[in-house]
N, CA, C and O of each residue as an XYZ file, in Angstrom:
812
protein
N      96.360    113.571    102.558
C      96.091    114.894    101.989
C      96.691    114.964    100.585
O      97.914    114.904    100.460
N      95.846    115.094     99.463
C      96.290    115.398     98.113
C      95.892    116.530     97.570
O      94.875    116.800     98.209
N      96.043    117.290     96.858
C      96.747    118.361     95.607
C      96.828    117.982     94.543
O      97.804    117.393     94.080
N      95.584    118.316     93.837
C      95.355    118.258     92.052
C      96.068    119.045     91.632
O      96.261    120.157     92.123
N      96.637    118.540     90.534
C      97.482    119.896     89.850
C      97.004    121.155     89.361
O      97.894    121.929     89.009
N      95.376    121.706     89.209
C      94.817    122.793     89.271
C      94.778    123.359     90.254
O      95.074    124.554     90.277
N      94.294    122.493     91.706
C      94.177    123.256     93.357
C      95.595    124.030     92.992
O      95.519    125.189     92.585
N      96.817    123.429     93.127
C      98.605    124.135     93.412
C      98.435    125.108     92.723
O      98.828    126.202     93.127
N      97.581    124.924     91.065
C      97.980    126.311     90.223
C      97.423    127.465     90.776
O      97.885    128.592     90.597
N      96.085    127.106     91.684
C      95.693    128.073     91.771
C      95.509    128.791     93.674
O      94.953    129.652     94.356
N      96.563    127.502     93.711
C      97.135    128.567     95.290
C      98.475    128.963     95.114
O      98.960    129.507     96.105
N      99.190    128.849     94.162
C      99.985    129.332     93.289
C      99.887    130.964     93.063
O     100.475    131.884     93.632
N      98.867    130.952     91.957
C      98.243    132.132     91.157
C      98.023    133.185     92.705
O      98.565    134.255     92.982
N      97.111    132.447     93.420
C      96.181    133.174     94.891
C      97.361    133.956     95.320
O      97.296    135.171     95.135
N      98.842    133.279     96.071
C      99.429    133.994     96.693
C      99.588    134.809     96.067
O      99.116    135.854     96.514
N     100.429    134.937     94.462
C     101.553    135.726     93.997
C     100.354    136.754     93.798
O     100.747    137.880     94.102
N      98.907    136.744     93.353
C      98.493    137.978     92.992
C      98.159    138.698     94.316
O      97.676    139.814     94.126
N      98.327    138.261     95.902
C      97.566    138.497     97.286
C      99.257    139.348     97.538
O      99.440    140.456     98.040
N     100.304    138.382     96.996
C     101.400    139.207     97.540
C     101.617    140.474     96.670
O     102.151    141.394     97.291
N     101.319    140.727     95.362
C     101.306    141.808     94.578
C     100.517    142.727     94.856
O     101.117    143.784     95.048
N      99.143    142.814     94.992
C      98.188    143.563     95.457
C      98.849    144.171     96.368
O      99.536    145.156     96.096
N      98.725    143.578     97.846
C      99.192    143.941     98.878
C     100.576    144.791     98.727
O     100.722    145.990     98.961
N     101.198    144.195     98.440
C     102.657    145.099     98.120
C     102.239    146.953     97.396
O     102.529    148.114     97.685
N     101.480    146.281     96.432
C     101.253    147.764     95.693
C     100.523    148.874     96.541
O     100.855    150.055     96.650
N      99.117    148.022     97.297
C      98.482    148.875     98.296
C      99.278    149.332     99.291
O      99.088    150.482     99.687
N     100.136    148.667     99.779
C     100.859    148.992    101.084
C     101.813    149.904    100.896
O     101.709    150.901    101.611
N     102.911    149.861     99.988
C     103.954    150.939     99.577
C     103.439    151.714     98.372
O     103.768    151.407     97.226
N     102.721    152.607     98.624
C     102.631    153.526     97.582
C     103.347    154.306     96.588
O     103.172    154.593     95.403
N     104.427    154.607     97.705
C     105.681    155.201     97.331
C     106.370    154.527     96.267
O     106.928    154.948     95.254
N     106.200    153.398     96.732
C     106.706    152.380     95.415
C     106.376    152.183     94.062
O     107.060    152.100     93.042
N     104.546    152.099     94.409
C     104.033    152.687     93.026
C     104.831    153.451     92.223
O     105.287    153.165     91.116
N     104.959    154.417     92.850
C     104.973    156.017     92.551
C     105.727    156.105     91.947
O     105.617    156.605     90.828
N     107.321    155.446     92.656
C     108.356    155.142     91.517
C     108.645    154.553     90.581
O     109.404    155.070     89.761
N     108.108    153.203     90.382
C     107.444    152.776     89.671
C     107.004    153.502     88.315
O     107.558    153.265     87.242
N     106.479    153.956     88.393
C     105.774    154.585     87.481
C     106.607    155.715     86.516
O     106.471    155.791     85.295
N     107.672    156.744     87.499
C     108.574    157.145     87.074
C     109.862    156.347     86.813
O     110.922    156.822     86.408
N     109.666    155.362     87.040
C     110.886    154.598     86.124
C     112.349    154.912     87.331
O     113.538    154.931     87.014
N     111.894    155.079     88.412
C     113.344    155.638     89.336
C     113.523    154.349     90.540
O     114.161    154.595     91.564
N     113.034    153.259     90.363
C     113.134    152.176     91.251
C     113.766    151.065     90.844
O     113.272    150.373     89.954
N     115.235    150.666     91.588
C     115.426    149.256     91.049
C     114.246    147.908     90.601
O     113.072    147.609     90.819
N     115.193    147.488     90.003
C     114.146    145.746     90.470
C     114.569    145.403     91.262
O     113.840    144.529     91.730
N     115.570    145.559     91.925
C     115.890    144.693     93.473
C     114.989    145.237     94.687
O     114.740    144.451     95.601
N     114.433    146.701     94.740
C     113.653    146.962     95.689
C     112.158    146.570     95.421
O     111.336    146.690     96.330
N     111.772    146.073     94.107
C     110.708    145.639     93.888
C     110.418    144.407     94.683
O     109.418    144.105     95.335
N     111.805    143.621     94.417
C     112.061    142.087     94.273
C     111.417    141.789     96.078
O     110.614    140.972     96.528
N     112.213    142.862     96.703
C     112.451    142.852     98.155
C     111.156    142.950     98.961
O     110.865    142.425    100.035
N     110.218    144.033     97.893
C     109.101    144.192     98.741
C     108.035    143.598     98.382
O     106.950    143.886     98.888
N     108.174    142.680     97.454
C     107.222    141.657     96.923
C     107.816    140.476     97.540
O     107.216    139.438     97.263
N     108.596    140.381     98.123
C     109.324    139.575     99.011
C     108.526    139.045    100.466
O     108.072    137.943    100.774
N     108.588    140.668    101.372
C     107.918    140.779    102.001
C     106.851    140.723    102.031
O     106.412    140.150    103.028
N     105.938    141.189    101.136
C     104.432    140.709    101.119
C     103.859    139.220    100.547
O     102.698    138.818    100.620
N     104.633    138.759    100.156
C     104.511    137.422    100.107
C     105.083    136.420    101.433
O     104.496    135.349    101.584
N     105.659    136.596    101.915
C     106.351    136.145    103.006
C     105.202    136.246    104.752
O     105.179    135.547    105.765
N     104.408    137.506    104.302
C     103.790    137.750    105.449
C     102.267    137.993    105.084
O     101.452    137.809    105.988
N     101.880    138.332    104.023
C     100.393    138.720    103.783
C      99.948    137.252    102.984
O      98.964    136.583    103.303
N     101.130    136.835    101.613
C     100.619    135.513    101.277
C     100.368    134.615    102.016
O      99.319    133.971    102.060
N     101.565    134.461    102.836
C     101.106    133.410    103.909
C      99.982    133.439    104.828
O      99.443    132.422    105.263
N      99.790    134.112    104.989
C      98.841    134.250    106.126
C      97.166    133.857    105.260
O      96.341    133.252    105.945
N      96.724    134.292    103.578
C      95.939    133.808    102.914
C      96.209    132.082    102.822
O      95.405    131.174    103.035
N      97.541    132.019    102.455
C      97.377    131.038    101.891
C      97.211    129.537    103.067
O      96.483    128.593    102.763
N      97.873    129.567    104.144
C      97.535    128.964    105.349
C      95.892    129.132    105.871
O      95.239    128.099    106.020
N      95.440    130.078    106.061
C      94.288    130.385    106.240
C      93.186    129.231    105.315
O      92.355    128.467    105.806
N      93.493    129.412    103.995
C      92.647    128.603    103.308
C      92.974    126.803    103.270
O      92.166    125.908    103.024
N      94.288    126.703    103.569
C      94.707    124.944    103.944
C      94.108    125.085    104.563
O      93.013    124.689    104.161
N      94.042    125.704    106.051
C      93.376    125.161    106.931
C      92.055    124.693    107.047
O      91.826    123.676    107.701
N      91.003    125.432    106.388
C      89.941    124.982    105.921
C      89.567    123.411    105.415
O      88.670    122.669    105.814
N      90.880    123.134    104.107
C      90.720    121.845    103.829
C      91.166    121.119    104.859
O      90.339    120.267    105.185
N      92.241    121.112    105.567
C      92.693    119.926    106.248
C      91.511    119.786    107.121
O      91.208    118.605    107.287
N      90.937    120.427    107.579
C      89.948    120.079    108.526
C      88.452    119.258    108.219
O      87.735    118.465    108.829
N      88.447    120.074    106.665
C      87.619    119.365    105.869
C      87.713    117.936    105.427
O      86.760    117.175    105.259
N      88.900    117.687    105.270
C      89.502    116.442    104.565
C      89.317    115.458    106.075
O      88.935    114.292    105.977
N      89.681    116.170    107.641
C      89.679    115.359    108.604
C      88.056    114.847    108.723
O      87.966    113.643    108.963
N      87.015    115.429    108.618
C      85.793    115.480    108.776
C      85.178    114.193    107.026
O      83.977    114.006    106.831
N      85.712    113.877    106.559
C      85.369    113.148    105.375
C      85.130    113.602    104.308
O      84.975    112.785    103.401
N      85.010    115.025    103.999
C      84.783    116.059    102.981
C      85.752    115.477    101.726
O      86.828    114.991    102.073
N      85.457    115.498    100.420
C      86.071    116.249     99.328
C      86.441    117.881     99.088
O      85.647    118.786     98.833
N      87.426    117.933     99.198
C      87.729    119.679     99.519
C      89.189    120.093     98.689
O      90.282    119.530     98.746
N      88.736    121.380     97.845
C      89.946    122.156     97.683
C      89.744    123.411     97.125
O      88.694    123.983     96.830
N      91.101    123.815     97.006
C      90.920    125.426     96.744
C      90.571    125.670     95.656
O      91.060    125.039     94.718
N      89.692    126.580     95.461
C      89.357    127.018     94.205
C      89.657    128.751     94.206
O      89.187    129.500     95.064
N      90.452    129.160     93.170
C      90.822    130.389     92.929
C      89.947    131.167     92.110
O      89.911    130.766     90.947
N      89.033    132.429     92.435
C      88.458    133.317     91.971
C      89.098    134.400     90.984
O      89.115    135.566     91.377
N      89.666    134.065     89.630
C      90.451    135.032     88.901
C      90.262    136.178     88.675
O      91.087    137.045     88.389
N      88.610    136.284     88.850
C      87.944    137.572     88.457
C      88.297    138.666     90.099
O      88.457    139.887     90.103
N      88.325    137.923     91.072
C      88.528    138.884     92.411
C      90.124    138.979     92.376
O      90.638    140.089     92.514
N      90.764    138.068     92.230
C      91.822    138.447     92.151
C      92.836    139.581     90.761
O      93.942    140.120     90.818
N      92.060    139.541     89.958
C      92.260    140.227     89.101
C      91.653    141.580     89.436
O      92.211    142.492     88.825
N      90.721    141.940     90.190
C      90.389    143.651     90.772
C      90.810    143.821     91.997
O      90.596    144.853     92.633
N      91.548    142.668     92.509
C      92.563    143.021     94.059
C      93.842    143.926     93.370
O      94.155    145.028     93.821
N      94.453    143.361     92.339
C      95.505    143.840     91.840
C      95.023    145.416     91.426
O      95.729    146.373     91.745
N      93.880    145.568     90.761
C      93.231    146.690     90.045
C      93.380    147.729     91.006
O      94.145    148.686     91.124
N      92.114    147.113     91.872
C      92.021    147.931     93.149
C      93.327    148.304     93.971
O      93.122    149.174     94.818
N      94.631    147.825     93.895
C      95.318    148.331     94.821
C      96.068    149.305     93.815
O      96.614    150.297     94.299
N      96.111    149.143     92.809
C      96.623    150.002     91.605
C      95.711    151.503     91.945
O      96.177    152.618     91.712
N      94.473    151.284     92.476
C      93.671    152.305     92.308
C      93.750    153.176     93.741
O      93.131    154.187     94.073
N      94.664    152.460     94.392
C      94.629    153.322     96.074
C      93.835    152.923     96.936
O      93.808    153.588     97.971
N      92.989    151.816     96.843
C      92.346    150.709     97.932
C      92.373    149.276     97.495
O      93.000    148.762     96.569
N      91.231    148.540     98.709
C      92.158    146.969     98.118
C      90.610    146.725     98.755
O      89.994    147.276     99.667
N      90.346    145.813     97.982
C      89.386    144.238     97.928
C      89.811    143.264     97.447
O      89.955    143.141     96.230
N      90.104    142.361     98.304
C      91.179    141.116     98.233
C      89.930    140.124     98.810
O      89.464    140.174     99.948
N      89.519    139.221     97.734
C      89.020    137.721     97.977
C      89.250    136.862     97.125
O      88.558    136.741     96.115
N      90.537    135.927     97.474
C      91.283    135.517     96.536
C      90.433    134.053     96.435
O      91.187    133.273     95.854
N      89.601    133.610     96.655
C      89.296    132.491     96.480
C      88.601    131.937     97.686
O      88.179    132.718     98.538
N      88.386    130.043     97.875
C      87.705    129.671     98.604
C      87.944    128.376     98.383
O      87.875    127.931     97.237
N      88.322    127.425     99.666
C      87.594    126.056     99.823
C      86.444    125.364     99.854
O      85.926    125.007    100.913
N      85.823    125.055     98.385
C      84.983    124.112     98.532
C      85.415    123.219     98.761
O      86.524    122.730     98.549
N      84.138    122.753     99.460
C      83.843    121.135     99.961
C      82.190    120.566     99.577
O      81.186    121.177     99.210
N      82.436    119.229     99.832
C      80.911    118.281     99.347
C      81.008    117.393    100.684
O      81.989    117.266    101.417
N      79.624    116.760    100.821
C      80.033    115.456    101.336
C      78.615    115.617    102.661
O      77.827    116.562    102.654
N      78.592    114.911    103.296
C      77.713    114.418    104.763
C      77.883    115.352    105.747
O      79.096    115.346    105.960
N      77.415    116.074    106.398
C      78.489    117.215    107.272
C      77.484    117.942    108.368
O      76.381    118.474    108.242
N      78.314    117.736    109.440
C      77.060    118.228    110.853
C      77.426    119.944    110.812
O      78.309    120.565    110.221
N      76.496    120.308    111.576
C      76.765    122.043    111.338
C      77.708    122.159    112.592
O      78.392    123.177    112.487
N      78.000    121.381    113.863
C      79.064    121.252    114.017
C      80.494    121.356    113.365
O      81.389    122.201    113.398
N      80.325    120.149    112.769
C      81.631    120.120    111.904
C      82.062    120.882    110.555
O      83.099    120.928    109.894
N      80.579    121.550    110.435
C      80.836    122.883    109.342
C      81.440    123.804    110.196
O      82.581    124.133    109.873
N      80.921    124.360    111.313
C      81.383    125.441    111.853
C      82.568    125.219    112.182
O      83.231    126.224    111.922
N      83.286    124.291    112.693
C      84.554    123.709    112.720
C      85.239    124.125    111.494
O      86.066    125.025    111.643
N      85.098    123.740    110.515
C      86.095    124.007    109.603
C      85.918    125.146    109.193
O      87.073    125.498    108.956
N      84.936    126.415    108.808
C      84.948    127.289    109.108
C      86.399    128.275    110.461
O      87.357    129.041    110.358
N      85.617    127.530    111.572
C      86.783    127.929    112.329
C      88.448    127.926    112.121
O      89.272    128.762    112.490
N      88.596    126.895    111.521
C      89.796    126.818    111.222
C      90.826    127.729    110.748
O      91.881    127.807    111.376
N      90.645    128.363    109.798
C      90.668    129.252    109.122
C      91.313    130.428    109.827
O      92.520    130.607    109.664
N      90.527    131.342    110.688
C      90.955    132.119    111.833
C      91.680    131.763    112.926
O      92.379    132.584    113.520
N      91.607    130.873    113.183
C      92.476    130.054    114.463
C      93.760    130.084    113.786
O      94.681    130.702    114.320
N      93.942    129.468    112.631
C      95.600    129.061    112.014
C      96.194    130.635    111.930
O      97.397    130.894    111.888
N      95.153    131.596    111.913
C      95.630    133.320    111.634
C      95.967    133.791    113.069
O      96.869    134.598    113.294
N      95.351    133.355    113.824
C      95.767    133.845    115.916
C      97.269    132.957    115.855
O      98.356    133.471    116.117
N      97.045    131.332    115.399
C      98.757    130.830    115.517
C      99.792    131.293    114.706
O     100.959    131.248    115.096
N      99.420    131.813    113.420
C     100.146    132.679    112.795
C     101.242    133.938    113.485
O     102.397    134.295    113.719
N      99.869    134.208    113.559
C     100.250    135.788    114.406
C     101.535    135.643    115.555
O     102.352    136.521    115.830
N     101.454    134.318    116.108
C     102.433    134.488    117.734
C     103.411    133.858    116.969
O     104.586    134.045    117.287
N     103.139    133.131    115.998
C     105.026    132.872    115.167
C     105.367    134.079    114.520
O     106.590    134.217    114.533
N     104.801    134.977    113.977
C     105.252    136.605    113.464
C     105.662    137.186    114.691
O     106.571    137.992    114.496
N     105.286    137.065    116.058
C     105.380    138.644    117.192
C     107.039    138.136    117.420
O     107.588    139.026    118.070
N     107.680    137.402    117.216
C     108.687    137.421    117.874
C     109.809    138.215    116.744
O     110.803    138.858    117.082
N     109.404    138.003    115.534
C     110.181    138.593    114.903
C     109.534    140.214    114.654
O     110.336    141.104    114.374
N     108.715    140.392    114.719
C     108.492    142.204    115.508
C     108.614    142.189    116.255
O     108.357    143.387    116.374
N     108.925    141.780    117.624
C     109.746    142.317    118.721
C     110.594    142.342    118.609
O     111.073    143.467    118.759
N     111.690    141.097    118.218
C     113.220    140.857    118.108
C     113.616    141.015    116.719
O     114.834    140.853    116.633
N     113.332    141.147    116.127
C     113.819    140.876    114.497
C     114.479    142.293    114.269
O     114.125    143.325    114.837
N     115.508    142.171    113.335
C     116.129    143.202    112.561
C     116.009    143.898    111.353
O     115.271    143.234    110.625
N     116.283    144.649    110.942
C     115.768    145.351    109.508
C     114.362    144.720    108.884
O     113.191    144.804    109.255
N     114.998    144.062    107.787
C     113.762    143.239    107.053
C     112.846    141.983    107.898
O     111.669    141.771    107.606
N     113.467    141.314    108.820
C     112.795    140.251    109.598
C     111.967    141.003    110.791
O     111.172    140.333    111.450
N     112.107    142.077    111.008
C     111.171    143.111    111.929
C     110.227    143.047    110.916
O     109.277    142.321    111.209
N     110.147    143.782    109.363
C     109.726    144.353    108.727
C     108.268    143.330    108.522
O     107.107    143.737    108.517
N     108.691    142.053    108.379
C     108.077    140.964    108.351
C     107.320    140.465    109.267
O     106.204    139.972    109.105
N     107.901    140.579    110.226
C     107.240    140.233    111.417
C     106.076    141.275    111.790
O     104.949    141.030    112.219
N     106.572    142.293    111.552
C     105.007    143.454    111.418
C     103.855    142.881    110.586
O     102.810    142.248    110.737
N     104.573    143.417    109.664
C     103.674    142.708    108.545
C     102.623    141.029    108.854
O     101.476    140.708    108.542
N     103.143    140.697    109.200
C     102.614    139.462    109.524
C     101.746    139.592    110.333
O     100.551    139.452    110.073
N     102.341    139.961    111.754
C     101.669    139.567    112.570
C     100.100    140.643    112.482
O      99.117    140.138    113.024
N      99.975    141.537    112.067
C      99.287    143.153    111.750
C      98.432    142.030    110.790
O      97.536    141.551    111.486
N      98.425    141.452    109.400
C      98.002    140.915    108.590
C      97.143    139.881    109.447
O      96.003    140.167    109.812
N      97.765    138.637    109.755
C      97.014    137.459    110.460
C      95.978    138.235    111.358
O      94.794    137.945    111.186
N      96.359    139.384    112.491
C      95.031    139.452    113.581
C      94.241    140.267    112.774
O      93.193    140.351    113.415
N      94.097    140.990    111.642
C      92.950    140.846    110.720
C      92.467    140.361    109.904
O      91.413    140.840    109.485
N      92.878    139.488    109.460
C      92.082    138.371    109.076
C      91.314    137.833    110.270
O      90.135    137.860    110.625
N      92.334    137.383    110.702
C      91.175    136.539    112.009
C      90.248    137.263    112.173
O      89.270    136.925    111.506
N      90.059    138.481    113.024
C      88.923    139.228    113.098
C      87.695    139.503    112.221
O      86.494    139.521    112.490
N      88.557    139.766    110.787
C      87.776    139.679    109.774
C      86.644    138.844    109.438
O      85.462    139.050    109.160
N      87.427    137.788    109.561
C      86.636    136.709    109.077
C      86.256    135.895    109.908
O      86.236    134.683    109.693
N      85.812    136.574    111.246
C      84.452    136.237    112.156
C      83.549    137.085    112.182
O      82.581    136.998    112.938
N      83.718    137.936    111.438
C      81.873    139.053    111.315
C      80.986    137.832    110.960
O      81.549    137.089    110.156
N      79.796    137.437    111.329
C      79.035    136.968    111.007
C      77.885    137.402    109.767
O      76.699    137.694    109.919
N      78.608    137.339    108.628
C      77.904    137.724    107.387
C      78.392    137.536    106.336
O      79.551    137.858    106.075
N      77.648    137.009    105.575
C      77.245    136.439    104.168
C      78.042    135.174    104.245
O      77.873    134.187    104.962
N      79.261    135.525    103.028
C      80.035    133.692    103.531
C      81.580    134.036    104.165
O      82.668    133.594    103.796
N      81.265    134.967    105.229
C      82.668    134.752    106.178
C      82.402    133.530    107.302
O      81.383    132.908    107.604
N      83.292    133.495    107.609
C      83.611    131.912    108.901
C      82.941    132.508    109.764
O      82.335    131.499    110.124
N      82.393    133.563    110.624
C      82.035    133.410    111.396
C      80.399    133.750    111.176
O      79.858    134.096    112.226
N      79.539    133.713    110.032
C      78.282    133.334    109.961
C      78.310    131.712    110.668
O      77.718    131.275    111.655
N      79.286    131.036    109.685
C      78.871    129.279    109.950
C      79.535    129.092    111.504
O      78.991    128.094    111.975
N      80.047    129.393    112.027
C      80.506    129.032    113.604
C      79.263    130.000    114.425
O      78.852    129.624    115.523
N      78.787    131.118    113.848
C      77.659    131.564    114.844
C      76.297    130.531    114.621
O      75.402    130.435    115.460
N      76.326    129.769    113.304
C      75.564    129.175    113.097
C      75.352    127.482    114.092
O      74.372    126.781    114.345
N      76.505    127.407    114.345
C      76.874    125.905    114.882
C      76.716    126.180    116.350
O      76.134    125.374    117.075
N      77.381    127.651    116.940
C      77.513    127.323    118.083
C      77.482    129.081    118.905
O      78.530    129.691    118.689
N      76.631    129.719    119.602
C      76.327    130.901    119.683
C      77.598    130.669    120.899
O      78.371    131.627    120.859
N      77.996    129.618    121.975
C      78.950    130.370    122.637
C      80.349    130.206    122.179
O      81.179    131.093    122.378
N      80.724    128.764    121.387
C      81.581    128.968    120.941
C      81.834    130.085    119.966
O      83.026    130.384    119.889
N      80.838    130.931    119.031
C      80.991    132.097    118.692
C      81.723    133.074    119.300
O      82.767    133.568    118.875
N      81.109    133.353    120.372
C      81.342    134.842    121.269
C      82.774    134.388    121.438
O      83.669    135.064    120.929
N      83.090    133.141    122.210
C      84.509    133.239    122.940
C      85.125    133.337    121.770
O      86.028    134.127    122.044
N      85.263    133.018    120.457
C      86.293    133.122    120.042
C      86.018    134.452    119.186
O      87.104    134.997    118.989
N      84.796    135.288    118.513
C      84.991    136.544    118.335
C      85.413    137.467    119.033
O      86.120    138.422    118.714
N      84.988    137.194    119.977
C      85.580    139.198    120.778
C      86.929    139.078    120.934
O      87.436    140.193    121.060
N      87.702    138.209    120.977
C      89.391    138.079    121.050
C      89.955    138.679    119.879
O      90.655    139.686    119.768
N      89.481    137.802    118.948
C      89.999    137.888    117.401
C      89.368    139.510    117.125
O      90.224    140.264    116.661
N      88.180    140.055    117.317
C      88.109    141.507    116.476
C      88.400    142.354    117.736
O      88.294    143.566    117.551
N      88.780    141.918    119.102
C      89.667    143.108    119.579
C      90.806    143.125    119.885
O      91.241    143.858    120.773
N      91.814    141.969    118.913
C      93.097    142.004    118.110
C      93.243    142.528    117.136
O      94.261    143.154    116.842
N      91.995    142.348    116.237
C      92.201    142.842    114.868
C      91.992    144.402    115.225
O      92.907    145.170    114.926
N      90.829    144.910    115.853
C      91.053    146.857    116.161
C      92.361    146.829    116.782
O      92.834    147.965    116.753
N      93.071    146.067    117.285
C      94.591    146.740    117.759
C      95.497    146.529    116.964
O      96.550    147.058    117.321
N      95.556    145.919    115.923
C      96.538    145.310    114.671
C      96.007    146.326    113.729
O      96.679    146.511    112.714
N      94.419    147.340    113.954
C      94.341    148.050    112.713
C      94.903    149.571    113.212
O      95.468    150.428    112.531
N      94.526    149.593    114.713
C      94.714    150.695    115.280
C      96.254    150.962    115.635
O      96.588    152.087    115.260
N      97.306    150.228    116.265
C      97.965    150.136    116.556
C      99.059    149.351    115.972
O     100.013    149.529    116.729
N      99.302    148.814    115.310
C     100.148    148.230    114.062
C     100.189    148.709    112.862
O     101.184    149.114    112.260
N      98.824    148.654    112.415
C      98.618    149.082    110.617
C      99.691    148.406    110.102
O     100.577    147.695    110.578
N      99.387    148.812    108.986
C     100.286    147.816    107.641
C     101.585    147.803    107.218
O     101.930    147.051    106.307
């Protein structure tokens, strides 16, 4: 597994603007102060902390996973960062909502729609294993490592969910494409985690 020195810059760039966005959308309040000039930088520091810790990760794993699977399958594959989406994720959360599509793994190469939908899959699966390394620190965790562990685990089961709607270029067009039952079993888990991570967790 290798890493061009553009792929790093720009899973680099991906997190810090996925953990900024997010941070800004999520604590408003923070904005707010912000803006009036009444907020340390250490509470900035802290909650850009946290959203990098639990929302970056969860992008930025999400999209390895794609390549490694790609790379297992014989693919040429890597991340490519969308500056223009990531530059109106930041906008948009400035603006009091969020559209966050920080980018994408291309790949080239010989490839069964099997093994497309596979790596597709990937993607959401690494966000369900995500998720059960976050629940322990929202159950057990203290102050900020609770805080995280919410965060996390709330973050990963939507993504996952997310990104099995079957439409346009989410993962679960190409896995409904490869495989209608491996579809089902693994959608209805993932989006009736993600309605309980939206309903019952939130952000």
């Amino acid at each position: 597994m290798s890493f061009s020195r553009r792929e790093l810059r720009d899973l680099g760039i991906a997190w810090l603007a996925l953990g900024v966005a997010f941070m800004l959308f999520i604590d408003r309040s923070l904005v707010e102060a912000v803006t009036r000039g009444t907020v340390a930088p250490s509470t900035i520091a802290i909650a850009l902390a946290v959203s990098l810790a639990s929302v970056g990760v969860a992008f930025l794993l999400h999209e390895l996973a794609h390549k490694v699977v790609a790379v297992r399958f014989g693919q040429v594959a890597a991340f490519r960062a969308d500056y223009g989406m990531l530059f109106l994720a930041v906008m948009s959360a400035l603006a009091g909502f969020l559209f966050a599509a920080p980018g994408a793994v291309v790949h080239r190469g010989r490839i069964t729609a099997r093994e497309n939908g596979l790596i597709a899959l990937a993607g959401p699966v690494t966000n369900v294993g995500l998720a059960a390394v976050f629940l322990p620190l929202f159950l057990f965790g203290p102050g900020l490592l609770g805080l995280v562990g919410q965060r996390g685990l709330s973050i990963n089961l939507l993504l996952a969910g997310f990104n099995m709607i079957p439409y346009g270029p989410l993962d679960g067009r190409k896995v409904l494409g490869w495989s209608k039952p491996v579809y089902v079993a693994a959608a209805v888990p993932m989006l009736a985690l993600a309605l309980y991570a939206l309903v019952g967790l939130g952000l």
